[in-house]
JSON list of C-alpha atoms in Angstrom, two decimals:
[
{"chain": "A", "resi": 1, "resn": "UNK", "atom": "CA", "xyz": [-11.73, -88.09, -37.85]},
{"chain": "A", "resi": 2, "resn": "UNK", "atom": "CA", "xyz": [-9.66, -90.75, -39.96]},
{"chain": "A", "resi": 3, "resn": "UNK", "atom": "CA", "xyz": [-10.35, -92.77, -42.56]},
{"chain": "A", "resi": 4, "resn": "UNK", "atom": "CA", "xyz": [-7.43, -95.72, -44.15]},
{"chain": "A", "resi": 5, "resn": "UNK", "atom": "CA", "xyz": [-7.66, -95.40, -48.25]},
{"chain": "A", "resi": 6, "resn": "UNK", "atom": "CA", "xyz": [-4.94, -97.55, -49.81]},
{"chain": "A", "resi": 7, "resn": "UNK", "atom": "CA", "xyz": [-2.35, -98.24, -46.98]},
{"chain": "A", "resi": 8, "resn": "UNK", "atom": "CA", "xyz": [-2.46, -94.68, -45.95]},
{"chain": "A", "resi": 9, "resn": "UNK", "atom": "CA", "xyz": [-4.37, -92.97, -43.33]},
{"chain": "A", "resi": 10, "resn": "UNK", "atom": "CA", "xyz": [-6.07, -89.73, -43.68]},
{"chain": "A", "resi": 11, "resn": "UNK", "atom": "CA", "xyz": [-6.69, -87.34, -40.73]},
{"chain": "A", "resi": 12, "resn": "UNK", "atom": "CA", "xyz": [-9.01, -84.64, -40.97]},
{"chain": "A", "resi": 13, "resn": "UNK", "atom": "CA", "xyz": [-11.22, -81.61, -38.97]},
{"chain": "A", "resi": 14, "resn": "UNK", "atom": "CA", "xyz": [-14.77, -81.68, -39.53]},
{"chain": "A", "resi": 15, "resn": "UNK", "atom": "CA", "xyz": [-16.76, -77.96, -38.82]},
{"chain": "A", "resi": 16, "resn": "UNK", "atom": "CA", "xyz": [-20.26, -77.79, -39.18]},
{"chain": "A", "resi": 17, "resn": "UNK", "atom": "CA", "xyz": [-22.26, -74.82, -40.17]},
{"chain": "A", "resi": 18, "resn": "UNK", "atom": "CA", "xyz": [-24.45, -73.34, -42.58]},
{"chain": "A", "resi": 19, "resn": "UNK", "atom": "CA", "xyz": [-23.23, -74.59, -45.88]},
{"chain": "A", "resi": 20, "resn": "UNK", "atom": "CA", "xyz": [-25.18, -76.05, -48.54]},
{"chain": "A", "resi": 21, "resn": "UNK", "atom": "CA", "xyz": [-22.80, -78.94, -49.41]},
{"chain": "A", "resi": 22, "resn": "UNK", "atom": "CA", "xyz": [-19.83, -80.98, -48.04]},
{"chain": "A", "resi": 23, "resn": "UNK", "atom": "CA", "xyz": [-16.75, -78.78, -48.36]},
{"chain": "A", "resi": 24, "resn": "UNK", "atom": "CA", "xyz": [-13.01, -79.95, -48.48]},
{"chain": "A", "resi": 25, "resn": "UNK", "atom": "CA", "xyz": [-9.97, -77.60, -48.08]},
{"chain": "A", "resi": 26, "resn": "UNK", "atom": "CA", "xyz": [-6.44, -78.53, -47.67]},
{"chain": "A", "resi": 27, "resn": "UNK", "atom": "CA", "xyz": [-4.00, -75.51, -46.06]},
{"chain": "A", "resi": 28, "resn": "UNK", "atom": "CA", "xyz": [-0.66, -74.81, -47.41]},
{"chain": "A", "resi": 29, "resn": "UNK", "atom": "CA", "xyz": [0.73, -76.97, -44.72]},
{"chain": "A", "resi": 30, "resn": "UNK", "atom": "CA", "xyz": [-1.32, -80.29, -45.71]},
{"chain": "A", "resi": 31, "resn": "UNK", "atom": "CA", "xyz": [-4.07, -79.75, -42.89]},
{"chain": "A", "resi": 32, "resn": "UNK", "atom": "CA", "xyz": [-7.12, -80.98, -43.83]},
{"chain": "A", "resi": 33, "resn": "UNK", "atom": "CA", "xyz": [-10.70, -79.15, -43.16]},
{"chain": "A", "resi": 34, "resn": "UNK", "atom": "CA", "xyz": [-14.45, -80.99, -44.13]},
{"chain": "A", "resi": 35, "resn": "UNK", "atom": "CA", "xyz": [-16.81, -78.15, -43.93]},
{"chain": "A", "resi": 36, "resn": "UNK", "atom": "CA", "xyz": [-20.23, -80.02, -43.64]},
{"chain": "A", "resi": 37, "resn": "UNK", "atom": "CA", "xyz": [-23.96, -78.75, -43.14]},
{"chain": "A", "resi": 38, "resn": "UNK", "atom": "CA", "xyz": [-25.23, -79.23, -39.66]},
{"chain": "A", "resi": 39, "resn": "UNK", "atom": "CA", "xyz": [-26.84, -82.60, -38.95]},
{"chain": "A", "resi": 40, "resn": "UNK", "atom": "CA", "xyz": [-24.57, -84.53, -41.77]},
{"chain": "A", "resi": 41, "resn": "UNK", "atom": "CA", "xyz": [-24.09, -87.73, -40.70]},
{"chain": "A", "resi": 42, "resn": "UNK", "atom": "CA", "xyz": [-20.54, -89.19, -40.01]},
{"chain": "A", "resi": 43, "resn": "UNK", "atom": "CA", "xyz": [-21.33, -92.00, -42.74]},
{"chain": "A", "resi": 44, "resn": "UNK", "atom": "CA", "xyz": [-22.15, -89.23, -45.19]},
{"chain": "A", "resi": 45, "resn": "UNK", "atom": "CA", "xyz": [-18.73, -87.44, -44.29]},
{"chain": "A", "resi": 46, "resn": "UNK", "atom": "CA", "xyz": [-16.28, -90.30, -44.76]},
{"chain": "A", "resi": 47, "resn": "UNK", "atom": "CA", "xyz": [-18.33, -90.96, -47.65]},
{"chain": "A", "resi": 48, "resn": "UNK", "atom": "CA", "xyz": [-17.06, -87.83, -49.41]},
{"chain": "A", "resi": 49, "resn": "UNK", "atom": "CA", "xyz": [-13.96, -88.08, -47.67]},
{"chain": "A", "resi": 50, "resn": "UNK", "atom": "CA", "xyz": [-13.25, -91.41, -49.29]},
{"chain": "A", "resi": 51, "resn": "UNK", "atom": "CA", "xyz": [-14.05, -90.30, -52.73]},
{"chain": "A", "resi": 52, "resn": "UNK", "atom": "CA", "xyz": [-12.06, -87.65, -52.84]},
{"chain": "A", "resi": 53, "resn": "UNK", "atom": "CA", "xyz": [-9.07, -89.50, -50.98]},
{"chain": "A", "resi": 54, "resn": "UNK", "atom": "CA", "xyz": [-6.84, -89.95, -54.08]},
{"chain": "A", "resi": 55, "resn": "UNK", "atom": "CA", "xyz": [-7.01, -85.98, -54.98]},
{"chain": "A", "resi": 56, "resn": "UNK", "atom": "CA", "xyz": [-6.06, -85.58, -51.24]},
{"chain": "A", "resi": 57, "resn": "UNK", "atom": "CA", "xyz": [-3.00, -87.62, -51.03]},
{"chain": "A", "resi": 58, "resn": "UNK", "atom": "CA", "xyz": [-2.30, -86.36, -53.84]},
{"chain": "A", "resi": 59, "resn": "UNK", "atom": "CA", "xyz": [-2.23, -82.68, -53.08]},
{"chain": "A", "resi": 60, "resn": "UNK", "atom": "CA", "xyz": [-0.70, -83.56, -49.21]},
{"chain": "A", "resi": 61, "resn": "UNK", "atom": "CA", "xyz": [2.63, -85.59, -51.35]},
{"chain": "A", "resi": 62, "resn": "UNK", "atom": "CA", "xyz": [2.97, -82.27, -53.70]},
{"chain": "A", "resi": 63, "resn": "UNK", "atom": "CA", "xyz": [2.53, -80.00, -50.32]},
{"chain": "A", "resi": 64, "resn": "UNK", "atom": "CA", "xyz": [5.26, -82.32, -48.77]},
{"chain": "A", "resi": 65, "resn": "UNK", "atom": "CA", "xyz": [7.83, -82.57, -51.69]},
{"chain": "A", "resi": 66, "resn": "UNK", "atom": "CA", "xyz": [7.45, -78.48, -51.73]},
{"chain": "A", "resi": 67, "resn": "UNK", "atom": "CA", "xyz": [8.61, -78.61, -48.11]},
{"chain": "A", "resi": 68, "resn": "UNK", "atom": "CA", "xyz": [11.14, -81.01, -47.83]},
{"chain": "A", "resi": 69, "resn": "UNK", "atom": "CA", "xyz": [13.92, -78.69, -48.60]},
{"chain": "A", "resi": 70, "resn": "UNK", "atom": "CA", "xyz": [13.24, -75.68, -46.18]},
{"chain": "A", "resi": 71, "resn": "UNK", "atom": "CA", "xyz": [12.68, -72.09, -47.83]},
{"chain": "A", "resi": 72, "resn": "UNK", "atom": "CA", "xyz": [14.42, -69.04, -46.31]},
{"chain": "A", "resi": 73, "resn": "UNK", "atom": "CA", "xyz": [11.86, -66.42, -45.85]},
{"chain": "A", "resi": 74, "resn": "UNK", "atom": "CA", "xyz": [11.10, -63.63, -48.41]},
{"chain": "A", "resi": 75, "resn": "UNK", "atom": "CA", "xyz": [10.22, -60.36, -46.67]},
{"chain": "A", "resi": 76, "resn": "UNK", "atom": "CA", "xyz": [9.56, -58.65, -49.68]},
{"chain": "A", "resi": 77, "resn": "UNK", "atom": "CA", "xyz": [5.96, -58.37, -51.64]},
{"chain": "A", "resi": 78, "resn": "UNK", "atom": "CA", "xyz": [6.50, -62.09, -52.75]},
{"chain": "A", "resi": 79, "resn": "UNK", "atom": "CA", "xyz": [6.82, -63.54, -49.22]},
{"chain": "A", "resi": 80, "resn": "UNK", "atom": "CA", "xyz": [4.46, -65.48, -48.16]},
{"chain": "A", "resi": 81, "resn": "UNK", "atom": "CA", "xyz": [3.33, -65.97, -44.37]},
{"chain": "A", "resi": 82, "resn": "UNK", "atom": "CA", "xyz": [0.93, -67.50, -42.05]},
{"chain": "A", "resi": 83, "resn": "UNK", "atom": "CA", "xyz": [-2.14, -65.44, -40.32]},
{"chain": "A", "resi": 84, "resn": "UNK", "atom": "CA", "xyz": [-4.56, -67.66, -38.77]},
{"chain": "A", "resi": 85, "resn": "UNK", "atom": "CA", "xyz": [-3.97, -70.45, -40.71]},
{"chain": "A", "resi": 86, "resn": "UNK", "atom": "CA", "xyz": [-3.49, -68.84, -44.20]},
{"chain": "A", "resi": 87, "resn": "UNK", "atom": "CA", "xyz": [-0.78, -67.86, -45.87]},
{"chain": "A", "resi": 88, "resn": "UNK", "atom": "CA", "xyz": [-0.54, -64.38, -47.47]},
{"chain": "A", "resi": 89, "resn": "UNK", "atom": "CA", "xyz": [1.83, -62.09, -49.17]},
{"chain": "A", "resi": 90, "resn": "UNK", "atom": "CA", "xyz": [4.19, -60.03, -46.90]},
{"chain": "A", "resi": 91, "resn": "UNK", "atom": "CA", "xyz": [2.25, -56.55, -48.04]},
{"chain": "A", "resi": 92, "resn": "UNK", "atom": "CA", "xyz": [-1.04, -57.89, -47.07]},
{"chain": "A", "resi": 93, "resn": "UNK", "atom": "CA", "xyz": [-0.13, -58.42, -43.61]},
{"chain": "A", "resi": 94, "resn": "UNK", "atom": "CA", "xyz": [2.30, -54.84, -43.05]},
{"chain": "A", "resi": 95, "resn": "UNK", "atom": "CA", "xyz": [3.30, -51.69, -45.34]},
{"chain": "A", "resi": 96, "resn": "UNK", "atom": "CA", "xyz": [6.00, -53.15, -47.06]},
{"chain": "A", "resi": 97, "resn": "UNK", "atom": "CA", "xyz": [7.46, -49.75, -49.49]},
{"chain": "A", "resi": 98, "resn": "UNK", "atom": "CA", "xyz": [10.81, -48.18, -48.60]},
{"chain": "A", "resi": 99, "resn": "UNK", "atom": "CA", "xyz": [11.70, -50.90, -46.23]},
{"chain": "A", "resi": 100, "resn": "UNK", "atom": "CA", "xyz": [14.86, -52.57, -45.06]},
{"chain": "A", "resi": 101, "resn": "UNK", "atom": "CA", "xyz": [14.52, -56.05, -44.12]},
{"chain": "A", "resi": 102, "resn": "UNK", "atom": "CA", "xyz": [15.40, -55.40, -40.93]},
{"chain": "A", "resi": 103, "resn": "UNK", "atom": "CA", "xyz": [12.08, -53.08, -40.38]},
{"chain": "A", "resi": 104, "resn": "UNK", "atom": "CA", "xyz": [10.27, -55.49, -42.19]},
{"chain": "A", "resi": 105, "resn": "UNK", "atom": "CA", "xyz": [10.67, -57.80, -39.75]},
{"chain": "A", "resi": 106, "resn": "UNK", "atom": "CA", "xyz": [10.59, -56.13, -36.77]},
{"chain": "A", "resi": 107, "resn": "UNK", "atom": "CA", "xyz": [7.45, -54.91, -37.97]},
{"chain": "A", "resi": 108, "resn": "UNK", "atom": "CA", "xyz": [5.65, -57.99, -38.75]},
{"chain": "A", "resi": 109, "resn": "UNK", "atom": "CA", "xyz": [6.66, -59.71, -35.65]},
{"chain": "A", "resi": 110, "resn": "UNK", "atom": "CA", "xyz": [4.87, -56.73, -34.17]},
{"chain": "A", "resi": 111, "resn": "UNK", "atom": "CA", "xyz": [1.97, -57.46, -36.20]},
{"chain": "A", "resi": 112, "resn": "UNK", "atom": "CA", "xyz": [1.63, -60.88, -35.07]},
{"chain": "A", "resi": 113, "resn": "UNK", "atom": "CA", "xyz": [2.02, -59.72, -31.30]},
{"chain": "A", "resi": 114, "resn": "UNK", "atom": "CA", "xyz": [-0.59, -57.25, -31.87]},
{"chain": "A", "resi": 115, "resn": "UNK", "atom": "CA", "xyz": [-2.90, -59.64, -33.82]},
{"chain": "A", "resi": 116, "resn": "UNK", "atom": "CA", "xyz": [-2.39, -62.45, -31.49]},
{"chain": "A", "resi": 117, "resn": "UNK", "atom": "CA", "xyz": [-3.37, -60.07, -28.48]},
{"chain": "A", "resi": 118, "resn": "UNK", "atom": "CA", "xyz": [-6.82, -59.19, -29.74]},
{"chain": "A", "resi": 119, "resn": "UNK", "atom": "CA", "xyz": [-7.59, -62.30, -30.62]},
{"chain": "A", "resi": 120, "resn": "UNK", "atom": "CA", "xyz": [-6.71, -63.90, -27.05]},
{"chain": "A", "resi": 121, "resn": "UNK", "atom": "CA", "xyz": [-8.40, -60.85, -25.23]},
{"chain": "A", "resi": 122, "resn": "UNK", "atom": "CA", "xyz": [-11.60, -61.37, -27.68]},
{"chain": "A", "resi": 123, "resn": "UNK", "atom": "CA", "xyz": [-11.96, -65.02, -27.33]},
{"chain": "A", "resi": 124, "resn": "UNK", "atom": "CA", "xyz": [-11.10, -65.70, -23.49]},
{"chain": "A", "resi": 125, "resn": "UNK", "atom": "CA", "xyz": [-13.96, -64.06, -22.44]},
{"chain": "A", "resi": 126, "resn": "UNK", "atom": "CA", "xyz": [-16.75, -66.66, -23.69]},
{"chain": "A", "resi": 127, "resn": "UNK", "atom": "CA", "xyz": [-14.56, -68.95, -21.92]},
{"chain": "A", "resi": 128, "resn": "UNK", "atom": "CA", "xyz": [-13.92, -67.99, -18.90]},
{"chain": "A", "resi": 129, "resn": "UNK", "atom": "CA", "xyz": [-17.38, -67.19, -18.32]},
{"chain": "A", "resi": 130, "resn": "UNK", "atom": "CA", "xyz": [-18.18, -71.06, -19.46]},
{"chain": "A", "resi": 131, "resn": "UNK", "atom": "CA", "xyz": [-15.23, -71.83, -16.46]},
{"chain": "A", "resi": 132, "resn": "UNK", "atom": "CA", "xyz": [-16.48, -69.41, -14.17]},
{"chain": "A", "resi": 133, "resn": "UNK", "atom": "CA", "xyz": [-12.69, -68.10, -13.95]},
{"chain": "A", "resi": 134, "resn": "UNK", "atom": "CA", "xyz": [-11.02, -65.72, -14.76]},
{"chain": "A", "resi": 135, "resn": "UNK", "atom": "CA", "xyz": [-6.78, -64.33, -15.08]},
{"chain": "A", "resi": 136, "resn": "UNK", "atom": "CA", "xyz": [-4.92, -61.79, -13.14]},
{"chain": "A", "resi": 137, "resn": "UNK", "atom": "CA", "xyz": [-3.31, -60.97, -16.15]},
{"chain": "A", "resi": 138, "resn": "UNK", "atom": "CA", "xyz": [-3.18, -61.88, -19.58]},
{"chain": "A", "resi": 139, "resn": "UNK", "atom": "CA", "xyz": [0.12, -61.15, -21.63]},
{"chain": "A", "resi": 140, "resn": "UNK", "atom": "CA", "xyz": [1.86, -62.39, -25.28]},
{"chain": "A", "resi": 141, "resn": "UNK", "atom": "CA", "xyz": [5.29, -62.69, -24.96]},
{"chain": "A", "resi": 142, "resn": "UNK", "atom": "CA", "xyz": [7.79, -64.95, -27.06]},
{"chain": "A", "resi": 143, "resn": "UNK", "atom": "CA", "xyz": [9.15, -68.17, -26.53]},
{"chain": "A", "resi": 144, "resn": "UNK", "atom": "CA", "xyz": [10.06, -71.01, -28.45]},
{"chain": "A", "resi": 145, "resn": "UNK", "atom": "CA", "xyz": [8.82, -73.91, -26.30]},
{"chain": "A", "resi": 146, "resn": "UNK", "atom": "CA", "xyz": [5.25, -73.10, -24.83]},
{"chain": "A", "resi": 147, "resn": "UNK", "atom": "CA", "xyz": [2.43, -72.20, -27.09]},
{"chain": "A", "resi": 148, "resn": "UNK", "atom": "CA", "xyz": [0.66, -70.52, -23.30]},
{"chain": "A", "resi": 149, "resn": "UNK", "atom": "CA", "xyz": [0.94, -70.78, -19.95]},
{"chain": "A", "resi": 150, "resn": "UNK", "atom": "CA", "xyz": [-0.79, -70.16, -16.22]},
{"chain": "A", "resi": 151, "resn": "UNK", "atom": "CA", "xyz": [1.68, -69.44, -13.28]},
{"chain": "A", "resi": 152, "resn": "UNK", "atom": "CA", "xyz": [0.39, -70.10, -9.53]},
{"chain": "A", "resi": 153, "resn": "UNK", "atom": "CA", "xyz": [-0.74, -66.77, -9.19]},
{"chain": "A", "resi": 154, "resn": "UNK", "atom": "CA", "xyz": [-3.18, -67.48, -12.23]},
{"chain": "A", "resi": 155, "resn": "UNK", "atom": "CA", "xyz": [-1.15, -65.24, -14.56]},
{"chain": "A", "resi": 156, "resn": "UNK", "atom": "CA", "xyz": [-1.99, -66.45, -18.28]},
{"chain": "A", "resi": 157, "resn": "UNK", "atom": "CA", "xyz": [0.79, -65.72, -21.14]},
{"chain": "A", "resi": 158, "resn": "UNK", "atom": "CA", "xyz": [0.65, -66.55, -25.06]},
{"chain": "A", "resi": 159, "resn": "UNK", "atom": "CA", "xyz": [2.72, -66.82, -27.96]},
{"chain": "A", "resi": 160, "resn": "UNK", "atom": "CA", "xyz": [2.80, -64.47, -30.06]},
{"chain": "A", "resi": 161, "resn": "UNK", "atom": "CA", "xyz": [3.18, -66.78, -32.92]},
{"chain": "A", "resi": 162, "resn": "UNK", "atom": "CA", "xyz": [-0.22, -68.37, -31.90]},
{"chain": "A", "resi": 163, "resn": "UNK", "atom": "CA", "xyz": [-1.52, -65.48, -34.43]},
{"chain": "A", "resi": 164, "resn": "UNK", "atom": "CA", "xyz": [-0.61, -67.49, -37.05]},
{"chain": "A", "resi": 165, "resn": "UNK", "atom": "CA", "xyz": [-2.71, -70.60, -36.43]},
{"chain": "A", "resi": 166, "resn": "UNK", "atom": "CA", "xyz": [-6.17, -70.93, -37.25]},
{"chain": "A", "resi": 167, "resn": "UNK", "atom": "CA", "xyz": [-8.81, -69.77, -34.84]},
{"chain": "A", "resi": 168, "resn": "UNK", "atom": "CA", "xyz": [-10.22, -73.13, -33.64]},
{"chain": "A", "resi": 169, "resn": "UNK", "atom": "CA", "xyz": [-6.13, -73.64, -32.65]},
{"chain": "A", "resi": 170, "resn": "UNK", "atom": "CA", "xyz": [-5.87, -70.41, -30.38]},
{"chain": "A", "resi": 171, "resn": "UNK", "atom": "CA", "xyz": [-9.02, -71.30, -28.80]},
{"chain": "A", "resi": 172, "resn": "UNK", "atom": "CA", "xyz": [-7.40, -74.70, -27.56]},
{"chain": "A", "resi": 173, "resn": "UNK", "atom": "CA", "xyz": [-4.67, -72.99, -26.45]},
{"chain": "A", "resi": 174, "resn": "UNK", "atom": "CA", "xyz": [-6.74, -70.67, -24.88]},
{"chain": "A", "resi": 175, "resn": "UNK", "atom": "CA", "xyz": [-8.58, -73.27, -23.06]},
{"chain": "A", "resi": 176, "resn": "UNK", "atom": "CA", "xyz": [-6.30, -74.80, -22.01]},
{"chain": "A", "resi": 177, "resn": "UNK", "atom": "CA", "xyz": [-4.67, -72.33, -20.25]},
{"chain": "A", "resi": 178, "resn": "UNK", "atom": "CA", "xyz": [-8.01, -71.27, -18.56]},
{"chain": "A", "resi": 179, "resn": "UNK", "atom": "CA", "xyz": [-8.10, -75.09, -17.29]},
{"chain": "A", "resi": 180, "resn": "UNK", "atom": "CA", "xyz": [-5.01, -74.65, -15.56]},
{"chain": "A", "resi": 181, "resn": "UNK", "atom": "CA", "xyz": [-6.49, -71.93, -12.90]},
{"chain": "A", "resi": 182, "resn": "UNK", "atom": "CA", "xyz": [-8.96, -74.83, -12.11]},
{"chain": "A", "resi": 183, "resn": "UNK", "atom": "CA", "xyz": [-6.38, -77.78, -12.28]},
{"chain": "A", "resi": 184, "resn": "UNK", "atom": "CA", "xyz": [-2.42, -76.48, -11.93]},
{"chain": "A", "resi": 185, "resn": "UNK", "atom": "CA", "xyz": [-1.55, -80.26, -13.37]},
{"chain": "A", "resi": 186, "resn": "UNK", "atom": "CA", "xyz": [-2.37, -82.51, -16.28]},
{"chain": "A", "resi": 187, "resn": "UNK", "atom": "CA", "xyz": [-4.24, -84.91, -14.86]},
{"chain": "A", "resi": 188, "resn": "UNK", "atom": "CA", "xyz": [-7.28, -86.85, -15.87]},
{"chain": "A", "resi": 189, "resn": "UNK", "atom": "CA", "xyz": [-9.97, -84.51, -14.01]},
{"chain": "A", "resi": 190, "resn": "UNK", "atom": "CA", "xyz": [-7.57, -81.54, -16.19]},
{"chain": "A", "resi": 191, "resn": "UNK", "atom": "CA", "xyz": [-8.17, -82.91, -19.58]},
{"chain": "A", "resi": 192, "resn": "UNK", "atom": "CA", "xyz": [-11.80, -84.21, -18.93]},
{"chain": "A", "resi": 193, "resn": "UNK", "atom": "CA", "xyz": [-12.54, -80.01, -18.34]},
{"chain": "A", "resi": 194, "resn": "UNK", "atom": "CA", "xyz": [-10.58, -79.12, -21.46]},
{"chain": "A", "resi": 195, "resn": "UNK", "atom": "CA", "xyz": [-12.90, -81.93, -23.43]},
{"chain": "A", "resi": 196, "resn": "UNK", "atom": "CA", "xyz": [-16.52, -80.61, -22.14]},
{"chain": "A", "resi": 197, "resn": "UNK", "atom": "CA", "xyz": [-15.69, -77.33, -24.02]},
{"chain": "A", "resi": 198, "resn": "UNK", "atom": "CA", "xyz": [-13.48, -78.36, -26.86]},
{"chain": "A", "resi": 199, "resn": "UNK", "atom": "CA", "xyz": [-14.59, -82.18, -27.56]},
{"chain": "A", "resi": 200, "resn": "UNK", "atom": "CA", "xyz": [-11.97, -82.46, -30.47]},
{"chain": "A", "resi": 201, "resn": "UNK", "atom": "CA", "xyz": [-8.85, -80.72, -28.32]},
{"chain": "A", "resi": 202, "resn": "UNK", "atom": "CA", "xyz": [-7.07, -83.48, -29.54]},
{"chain": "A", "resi": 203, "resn": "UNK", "atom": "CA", "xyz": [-6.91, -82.65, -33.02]},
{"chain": "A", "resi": 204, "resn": "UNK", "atom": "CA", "xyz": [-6.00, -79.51, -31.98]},
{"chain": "A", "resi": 205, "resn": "UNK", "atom": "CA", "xyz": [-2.92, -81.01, -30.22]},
{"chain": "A", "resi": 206, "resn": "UNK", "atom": "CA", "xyz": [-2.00, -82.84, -33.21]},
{"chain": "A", "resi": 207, "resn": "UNK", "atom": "CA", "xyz": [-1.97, -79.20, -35.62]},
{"chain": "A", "resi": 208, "resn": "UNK", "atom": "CA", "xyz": [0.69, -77.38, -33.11]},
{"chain": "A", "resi": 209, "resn": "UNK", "atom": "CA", "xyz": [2.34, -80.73, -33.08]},
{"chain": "A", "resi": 210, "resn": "UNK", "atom": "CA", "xyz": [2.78, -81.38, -36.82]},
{"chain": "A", "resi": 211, "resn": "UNK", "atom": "CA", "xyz": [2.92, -77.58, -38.28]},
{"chain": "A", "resi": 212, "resn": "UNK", "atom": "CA", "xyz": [3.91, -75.63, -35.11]},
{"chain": "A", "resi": 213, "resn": "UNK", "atom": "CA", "xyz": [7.65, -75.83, -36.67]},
{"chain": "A", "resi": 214, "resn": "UNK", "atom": "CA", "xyz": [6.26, -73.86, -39.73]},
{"chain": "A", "resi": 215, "resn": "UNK", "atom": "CA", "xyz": [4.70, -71.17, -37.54]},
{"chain": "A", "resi": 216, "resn": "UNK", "atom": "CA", "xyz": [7.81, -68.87, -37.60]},
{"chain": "A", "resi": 217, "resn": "UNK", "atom": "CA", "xyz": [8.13, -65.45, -38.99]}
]
């Protein structure tokens, strides 16, 4: 959704569930989630939105100002980095004592691998059953231009830094690739699939778009 609140514009996810009230978080990277109780009303949403738009731009100008000069990455017990959409400290995501930096990174990029396969091989299979398809293979690999992928011979690969998005972002990815063994191209009867299980794909889109730079390790 999107609301305009003094010349600016102010995109946000909305996730219903079982909370009492109308929730609003903003991630470390200026993403905005409204967690609102199933059946709320999209007038009642914008509603809340709109009153609290001046904290939000608010916090979104400090989160930008904090990242306009880029930060080289800590891996020590102070670093912070991204695990499904959060941020934590280094030593919450690997052991961290009596290691050279070099470890510590080899490690966590095998954490993220790790993480990111579980995930993918716990989710797809909801999916693929709602497809009615289903991979030759499924495998995480690296790359730095393609969040996934399907070849012709309907093998699926991921990225391992997909681990560090939040869920509701690896599941787009997820079906997306899982479109592509029904429709090889992007075409209209392609993205019409991907919309009658994920509705909102295209905010999902616009998060790998805008942060997808940040999701590095």
């Amino acid at each position: 959704m999107k609301i305009e609140f003094e010349n600016n514009s102010i995109d946000f996810n909305v996730q219903y569930g079982h909370t009492k009230k109308i929730l609003i978080r903003i991630d470390s990277l200026g993403f905005i989630t409204v967690k609102a109780p199933n059946d709320t009303s999209k007038e009642v949403i914008i509603s809340a939105v709109e009153h609290h738009a001046k904290w939000i731009l608010e916090k979104k100008s400090n989160i930008a100002d904090a990242r306009q000069t880029p930060k080289e990455r800590e891996y020590q017990d102070a670093g912070k980095f991204l695990h499904l959409g959060k941020e934590y400290f280094l030593h919450e995501l690997i052991e961290t004592s009596d290691l050279t930096e070099d470890i510590l990174k080899k490690n966590l990029k095998k954490f993220y691998f790790s993480s990111c396969e579980k995930i993918v091989r716990e989710r797809i299979v909801s999916y693929q059953n709602q497809l009615r398809v289903k991979p030759k293979t499924i495998e995480i690999v690296e790359s730095k231009t393609k969040w996934g992928s399907c070849s012709s011979d309907k093998k699926l690969t991921f990225n391992y830094r997909l681990a560090m998005a939040p869920i509701e972002v690896i599941d787009y990815v997820i079906i997306h690739e899982l479109c592509h063994l029904i429709h090889m191209n992007h075409d209209r009867s392609f993205w019409r699939r991907v919309g009658s299980i994920m509705p909102d794909y295209k905010e999902k889109q616009e998060y790998l778009a805008r942060y997808g730079g940040f999701m590095t390790c």
